[in-house]
Short mmCIF file of C-alpha atoms (C1' of nucleotides) in Angstrom, two decimals:
data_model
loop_
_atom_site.label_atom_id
_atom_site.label_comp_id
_atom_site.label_asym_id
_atom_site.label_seq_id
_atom_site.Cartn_x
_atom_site.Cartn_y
_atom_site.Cartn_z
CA UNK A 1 126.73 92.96 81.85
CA UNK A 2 126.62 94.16 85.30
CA UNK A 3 124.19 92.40 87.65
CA UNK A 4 121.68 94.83 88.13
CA UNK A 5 120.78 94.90 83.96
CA UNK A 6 119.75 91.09 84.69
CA UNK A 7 117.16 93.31 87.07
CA UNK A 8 116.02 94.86 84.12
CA UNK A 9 115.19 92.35 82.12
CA UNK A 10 113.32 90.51 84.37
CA UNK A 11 111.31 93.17 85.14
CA UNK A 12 110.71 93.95 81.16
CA UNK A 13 109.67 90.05 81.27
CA UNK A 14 107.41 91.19 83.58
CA UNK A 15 105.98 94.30 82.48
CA UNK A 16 105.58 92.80 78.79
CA UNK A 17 104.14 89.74 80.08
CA UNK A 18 101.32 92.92 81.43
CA UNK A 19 101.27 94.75 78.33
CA UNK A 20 103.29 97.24 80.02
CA UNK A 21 106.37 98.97 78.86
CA UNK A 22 109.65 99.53 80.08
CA UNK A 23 110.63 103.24 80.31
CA UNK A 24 114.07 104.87 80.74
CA UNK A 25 112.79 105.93 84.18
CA UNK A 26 111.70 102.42 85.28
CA UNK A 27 114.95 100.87 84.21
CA UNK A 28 117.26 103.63 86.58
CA UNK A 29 115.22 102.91 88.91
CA UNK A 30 115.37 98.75 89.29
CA UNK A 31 118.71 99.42 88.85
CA UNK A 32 119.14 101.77 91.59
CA UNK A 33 117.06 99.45 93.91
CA UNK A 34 119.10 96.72 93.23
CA UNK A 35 122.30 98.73 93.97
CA UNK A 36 121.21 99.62 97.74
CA UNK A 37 121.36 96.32 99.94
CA UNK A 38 119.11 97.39 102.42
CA UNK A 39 115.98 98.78 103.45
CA UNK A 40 115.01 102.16 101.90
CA UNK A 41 111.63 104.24 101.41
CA UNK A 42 110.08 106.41 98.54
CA UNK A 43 111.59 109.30 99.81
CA UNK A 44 115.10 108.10 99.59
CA UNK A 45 114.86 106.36 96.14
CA UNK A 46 113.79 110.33 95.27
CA UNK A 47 116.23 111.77 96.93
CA UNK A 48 119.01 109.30 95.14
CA UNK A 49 117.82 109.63 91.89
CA UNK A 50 117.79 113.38 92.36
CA UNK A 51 121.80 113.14 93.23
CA UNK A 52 122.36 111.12 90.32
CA UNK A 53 120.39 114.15 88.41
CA UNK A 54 117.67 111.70 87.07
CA UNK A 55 114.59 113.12 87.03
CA UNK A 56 111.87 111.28 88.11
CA UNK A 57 108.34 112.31 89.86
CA UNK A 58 107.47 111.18 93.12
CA UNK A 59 104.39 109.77 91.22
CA UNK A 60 106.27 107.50 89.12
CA UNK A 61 108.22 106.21 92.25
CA UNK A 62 105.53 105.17 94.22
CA UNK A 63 103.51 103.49 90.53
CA UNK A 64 107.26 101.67 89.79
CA UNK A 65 107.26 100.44 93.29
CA UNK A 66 103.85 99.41 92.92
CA UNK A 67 104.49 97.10 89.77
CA UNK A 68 107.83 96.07 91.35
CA UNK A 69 106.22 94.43 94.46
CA UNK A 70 103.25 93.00 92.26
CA UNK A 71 106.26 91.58 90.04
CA UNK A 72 107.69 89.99 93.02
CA UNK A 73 111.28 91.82 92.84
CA UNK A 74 110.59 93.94 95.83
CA UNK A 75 109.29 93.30 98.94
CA UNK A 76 107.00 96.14 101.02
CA UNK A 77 108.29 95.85 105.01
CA UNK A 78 107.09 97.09 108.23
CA UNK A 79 109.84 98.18 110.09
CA UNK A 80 107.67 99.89 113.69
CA UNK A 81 108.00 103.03 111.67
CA UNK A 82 104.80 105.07 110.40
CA UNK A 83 105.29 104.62 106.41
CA UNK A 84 106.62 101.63 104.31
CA UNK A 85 109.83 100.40 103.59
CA UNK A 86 111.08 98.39 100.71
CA UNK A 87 113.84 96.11 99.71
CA UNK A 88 114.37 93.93 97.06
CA UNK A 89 114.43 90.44 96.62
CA UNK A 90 117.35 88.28 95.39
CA UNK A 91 116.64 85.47 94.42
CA UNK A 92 114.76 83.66 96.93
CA UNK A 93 115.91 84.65 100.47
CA UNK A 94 113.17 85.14 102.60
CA UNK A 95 114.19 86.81 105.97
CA UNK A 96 112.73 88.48 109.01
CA UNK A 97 114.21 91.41 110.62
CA UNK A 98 115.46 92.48 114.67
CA UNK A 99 114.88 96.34 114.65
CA UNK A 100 116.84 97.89 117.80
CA UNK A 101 114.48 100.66 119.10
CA UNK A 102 117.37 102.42 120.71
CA UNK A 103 119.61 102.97 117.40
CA UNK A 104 117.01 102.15 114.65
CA UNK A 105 119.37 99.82 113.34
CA UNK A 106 117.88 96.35 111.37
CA UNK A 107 119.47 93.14 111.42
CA UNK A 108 118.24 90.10 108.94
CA UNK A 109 117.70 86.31 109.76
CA UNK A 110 116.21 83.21 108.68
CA UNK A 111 115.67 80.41 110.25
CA UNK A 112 113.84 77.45 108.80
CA UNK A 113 112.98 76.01 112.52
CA UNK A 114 110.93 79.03 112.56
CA UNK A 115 109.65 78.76 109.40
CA UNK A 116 108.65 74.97 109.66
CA UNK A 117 106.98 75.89 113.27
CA UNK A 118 104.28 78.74 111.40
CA UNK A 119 104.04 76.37 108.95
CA UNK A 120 102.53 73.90 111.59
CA UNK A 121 100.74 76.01 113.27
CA UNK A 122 98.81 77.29 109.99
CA UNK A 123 97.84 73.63 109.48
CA UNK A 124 96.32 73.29 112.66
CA UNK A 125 94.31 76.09 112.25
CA UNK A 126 93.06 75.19 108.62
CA UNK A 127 94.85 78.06 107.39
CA UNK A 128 97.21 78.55 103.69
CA UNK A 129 99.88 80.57 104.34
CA UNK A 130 101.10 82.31 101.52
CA UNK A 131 103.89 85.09 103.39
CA UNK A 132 104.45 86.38 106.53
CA UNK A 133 106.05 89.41 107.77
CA UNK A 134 108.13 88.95 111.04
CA UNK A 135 110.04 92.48 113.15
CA UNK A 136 111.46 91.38 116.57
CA UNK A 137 111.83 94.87 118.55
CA UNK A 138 114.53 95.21 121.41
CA UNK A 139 118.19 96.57 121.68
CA UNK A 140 120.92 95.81 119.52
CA UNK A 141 124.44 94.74 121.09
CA UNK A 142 125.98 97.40 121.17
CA UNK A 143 123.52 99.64 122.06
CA UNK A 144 122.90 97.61 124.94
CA UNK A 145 126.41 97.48 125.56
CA UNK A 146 126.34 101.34 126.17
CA UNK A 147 124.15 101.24 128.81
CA UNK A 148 120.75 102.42 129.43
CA UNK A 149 120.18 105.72 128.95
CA UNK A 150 118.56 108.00 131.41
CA UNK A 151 116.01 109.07 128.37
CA UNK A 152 116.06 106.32 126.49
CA UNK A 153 112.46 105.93 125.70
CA UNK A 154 112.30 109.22 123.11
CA UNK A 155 112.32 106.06 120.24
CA UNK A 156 110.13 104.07 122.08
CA UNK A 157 106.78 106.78 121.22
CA UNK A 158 108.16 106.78 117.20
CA UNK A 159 107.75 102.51 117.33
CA UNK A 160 104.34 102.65 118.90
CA UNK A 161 105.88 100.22 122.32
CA UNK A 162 104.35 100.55 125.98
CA UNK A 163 106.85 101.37 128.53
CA UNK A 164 105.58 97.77 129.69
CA UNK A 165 106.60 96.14 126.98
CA UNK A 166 109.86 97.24 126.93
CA UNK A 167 110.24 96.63 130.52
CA UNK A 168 108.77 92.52 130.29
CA UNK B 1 81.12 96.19 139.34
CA UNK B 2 81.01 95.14 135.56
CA UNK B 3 84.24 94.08 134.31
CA UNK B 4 85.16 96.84 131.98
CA UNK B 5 85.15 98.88 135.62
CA UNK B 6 87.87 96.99 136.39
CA UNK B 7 90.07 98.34 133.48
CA UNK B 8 88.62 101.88 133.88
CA UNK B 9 90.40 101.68 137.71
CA UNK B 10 93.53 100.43 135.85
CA UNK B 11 94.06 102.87 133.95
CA UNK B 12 93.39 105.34 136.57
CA UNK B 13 95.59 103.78 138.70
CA UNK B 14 98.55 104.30 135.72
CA UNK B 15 96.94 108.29 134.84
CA UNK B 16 97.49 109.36 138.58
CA UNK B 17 100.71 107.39 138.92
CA UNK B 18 102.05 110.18 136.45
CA UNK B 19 99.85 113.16 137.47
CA UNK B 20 97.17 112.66 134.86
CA UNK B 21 93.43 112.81 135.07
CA UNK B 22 90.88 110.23 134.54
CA UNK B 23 88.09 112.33 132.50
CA UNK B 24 84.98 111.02 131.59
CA UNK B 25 86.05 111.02 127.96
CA UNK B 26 88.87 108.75 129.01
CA UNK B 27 86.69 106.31 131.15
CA UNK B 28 84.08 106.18 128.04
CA UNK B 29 86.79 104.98 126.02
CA UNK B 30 88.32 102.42 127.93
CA UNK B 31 84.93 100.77 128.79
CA UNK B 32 84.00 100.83 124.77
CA UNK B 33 87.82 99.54 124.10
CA UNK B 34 87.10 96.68 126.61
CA UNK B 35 84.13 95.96 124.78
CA UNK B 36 85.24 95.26 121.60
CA UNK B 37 87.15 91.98 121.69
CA UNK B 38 88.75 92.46 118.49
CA UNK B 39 90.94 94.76 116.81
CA UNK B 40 89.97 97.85 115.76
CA UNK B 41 90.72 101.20 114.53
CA UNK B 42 90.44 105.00 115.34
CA UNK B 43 87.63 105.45 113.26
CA UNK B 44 86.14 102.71 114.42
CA UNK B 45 86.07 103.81 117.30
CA UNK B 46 84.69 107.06 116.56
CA UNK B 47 82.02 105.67 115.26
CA UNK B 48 81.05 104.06 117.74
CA UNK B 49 81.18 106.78 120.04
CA UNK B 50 79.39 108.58 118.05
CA UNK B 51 76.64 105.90 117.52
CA UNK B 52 76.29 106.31 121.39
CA UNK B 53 75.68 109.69 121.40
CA UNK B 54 79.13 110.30 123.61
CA UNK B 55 80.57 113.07 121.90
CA UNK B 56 84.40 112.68 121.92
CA UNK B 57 86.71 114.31 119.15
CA UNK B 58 88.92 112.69 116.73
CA UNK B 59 92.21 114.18 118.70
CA UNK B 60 91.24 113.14 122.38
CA UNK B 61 90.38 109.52 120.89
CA UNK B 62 94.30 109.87 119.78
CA UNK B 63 95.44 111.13 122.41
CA UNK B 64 93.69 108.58 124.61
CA UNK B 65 94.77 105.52 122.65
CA UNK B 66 98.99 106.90 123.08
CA UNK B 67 98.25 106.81 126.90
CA UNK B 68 96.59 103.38 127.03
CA UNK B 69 99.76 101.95 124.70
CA UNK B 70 101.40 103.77 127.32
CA UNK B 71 100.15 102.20 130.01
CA UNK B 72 100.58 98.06 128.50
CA UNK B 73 96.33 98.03 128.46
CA UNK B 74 96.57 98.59 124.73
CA UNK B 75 98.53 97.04 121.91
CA UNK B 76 99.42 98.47 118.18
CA UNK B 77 99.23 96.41 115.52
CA UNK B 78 99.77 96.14 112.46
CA UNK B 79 97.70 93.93 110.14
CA UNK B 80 98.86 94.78 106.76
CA UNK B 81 96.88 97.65 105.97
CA UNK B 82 98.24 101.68 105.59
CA UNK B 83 97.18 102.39 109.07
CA UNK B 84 97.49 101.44 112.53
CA UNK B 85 95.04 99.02 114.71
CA UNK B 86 94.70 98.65 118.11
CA UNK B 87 93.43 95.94 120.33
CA UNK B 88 92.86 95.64 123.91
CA UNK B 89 95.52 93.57 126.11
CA UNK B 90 93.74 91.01 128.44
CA UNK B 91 95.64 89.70 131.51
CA UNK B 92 99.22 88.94 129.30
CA UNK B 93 97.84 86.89 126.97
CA UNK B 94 100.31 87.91 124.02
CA UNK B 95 99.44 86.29 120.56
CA UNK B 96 100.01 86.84 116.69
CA UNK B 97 97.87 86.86 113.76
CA UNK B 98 96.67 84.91 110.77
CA UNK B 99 95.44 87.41 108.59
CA UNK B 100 93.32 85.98 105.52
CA UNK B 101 93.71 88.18 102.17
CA UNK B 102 90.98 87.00 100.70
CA UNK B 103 88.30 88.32 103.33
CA UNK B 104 90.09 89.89 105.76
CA UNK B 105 89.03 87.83 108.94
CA UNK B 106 91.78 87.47 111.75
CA UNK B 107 92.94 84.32 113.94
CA UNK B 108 94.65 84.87 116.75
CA UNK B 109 97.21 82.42 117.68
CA UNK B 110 99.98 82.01 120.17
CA UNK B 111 102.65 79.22 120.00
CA UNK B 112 105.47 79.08 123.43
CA UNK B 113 108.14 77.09 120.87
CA UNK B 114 107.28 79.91 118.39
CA UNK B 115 108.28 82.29 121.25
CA UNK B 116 111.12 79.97 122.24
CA UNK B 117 112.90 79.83 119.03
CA UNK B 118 112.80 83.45 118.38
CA UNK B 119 114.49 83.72 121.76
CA UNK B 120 117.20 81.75 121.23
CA UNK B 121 117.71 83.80 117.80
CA UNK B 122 117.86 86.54 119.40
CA UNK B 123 120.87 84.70 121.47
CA UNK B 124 122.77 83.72 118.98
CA UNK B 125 122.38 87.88 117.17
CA UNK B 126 123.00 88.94 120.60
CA UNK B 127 119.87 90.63 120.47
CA UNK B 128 117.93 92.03 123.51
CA UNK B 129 114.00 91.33 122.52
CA UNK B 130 111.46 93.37 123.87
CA UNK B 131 108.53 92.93 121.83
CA UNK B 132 107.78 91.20 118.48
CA UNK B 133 105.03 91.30 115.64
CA UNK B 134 104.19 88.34 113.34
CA UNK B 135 101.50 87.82 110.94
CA UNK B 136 101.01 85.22 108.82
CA UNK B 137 99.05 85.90 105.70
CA UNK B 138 97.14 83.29 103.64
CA UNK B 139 94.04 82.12 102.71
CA UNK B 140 91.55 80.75 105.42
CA UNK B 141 89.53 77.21 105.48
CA UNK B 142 86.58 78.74 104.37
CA UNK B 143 87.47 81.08 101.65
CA UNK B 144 89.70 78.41 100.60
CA UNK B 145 86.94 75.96 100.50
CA UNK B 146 84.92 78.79 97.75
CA UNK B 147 87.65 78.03 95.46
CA UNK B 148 89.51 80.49 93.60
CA UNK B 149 87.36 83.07 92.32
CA UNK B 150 89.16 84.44 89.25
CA UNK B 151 89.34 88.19 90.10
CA UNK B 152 90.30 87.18 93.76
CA UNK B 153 93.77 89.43 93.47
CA UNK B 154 92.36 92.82 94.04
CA UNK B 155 92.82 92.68 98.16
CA UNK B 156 96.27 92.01 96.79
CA UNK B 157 97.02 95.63 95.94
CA UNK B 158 95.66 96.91 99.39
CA UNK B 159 97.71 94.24 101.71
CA UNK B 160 101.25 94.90 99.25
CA UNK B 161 101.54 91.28 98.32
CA UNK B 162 103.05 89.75 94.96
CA UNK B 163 101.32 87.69 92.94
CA UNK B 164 104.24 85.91 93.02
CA UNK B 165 104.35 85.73 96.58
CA UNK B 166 100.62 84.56 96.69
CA UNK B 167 101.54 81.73 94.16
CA UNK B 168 104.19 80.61 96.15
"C1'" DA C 1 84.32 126.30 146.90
"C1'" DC C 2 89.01 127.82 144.72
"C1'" DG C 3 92.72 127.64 141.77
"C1'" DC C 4 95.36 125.84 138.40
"C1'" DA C 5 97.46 122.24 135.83
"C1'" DA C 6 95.64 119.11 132.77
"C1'" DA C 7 92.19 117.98 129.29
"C1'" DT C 8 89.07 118.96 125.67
"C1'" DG C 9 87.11 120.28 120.97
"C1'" DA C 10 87.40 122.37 116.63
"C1'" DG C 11 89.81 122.95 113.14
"C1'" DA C 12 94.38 123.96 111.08
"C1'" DC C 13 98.28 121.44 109.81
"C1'" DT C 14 101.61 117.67 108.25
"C1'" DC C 15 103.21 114.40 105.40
"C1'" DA C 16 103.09 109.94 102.95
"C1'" DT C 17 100.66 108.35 99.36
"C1'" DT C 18 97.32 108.54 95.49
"C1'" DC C 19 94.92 110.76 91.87
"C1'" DT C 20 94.08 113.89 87.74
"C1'" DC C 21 94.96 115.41 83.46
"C1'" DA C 22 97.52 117.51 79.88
"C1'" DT C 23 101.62 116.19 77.50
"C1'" DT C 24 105.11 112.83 76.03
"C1'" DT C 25 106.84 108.30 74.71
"C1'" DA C 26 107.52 103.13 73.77
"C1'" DG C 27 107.01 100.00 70.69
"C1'" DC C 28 104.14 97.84 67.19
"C1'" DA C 29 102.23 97.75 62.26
"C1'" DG C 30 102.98 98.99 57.94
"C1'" DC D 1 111.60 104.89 58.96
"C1'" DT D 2 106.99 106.88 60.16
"C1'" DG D 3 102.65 107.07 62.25
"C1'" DC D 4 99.58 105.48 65.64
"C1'" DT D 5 97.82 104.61 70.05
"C1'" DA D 6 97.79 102.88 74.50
"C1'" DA D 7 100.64 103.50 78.20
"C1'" DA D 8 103.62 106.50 80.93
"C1'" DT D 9 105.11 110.76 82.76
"C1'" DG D 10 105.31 115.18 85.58
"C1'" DA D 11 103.31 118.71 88.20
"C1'" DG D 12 100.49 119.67 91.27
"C1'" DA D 13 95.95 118.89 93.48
"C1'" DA D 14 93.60 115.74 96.48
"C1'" DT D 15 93.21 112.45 100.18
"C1'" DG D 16 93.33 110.73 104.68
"C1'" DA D 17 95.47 109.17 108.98
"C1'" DG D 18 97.43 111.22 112.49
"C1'" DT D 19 99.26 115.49 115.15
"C1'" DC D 20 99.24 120.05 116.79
"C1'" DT D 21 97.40 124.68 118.46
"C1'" DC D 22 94.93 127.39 121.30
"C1'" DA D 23 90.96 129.16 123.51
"C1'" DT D 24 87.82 127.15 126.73
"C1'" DT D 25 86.54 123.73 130.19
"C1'" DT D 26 87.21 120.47 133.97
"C1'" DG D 27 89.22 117.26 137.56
"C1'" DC D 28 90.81 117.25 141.85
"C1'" DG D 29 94.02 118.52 145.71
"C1'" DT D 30 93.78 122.16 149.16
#
DNA sequence: ACGCAAATGAGACTCATTCTCATTTAGCAG
DNA sequence: CTGCTAAATGAGAATGAGTCTCATTTGCGT
């Protein structure tokens, strides 16, 4: 009865639908997945699942993600940094993401003026969009509410932004 | 008084303004970057250098590419694969990406009410932007126009796409 | 031309991700 | 319930982009 199990079964649905099978270790994990409501990377599903004294390999991790995303429960983000995030999806609820470069923190929008606008523009270049991945960089509120800092730009190196950029 | 020059005295310009040198490495690279109108890779462009007969090694070609992101003359991106891409920054001309999954070809696009609405997002978040990163994937007029080819998903896997997303 | 900080090349290293393969397991047929 | 077999797992090796180290070389101000 508790949400996440609905998880599971879609996911067997899924994975039988493949000829695939659902293991103990696939089913903590879509149900740890869909516990954490934000962004999160291999390393940190490992290191949960370790806490929780669940063993599971790395290898399996990255192969469960795999079939997750080809499933369509989880989503594979860029988030500026220099490996991949994921985060699953409920429901339908496409968003985008602002990632402050000063604190690392990531907000979520959506905004169907925005949406309907690509959406144009793919028509008038003949193209089918099927998904599209949106990060606005800059500084959060309350990061930019504490001023700049003298060294700021340490971050700025980890996202891959020119000093120019950042400066526009 | 070719044009690439031009760029080779720019970024010499930015090198001395923070006590760096402008090697002959460096100036090889910047006239090759300027060359290719396109996006492009590391390896790429060792390659190429290599294909010339310049001998440059894989680390100063790194190294190289962090200054000119540095400097604004070079821009990151990201185009859905596991590594970065690079691509030269003409004049200000900023613009996104259509990326097709089906053959991998690029559009470059830019949209000012695109720009404009993401702004006033940011408002309303009370978000400082800096920098963003779009791209739109799909399929493209002309691999649309081939039809469907039956085992079209495998780019799938590489670009971390859903079938279900693809269906969409 | 000198001196020295900066730059280079070669290769070692890192670290996320993928692969290999021997062993275990899910789930179907009987 | 049992056996069978394809699929899944874990452990660790392999891969590959990108970074770092350090001995040697070079740009460039004096």
């Amino acid at each position: 009865m508790p949400v996440v199990q609905r998880e599971v079964n879609r996911f067997q649905n899924f994975l039988q639908g493949q000829g695939l099978k659902l293991t103990g270790e696939r089913a903590s994990l879509v149900r740890e997945i869909f516990s954490i409501h934000y962004h999160f990377d291999a390393d940190e599903l490992l290191f949960k699942m370790k806490e929780k004294s669940v063993k599971i390999s790395r290898a399996t991790i990255y192969r469960t993600l795999e079939l997750l995303v080809k499933s369509g429960m989880v989503r594979r983000v860029h988030l500026g940094e220099d490996h991949y995030h994921y985060e699953h999806v409920s429901g339908n609820s496409h968003h985008d993401h602002l990632v402050c470069t000063t604190c690392g923190s990531v907000i979520e929008f959506h905004d169907p003026l925005l949406e309907a606008r690509q959406i144009e523009i793919c028509g008038r270049k003949r193209f089918t969009p099927t998904f599209h991945n949106l990060q606005i960089l800059g500084v959060c509120d309350s990061c930019r509410r504490k001023g700049e800092q003298p060294d700021a730009p340490d971050r700025v190196k980890m996202i891959g932004l020119s000093a120019m950029q950042l400066r526009k």
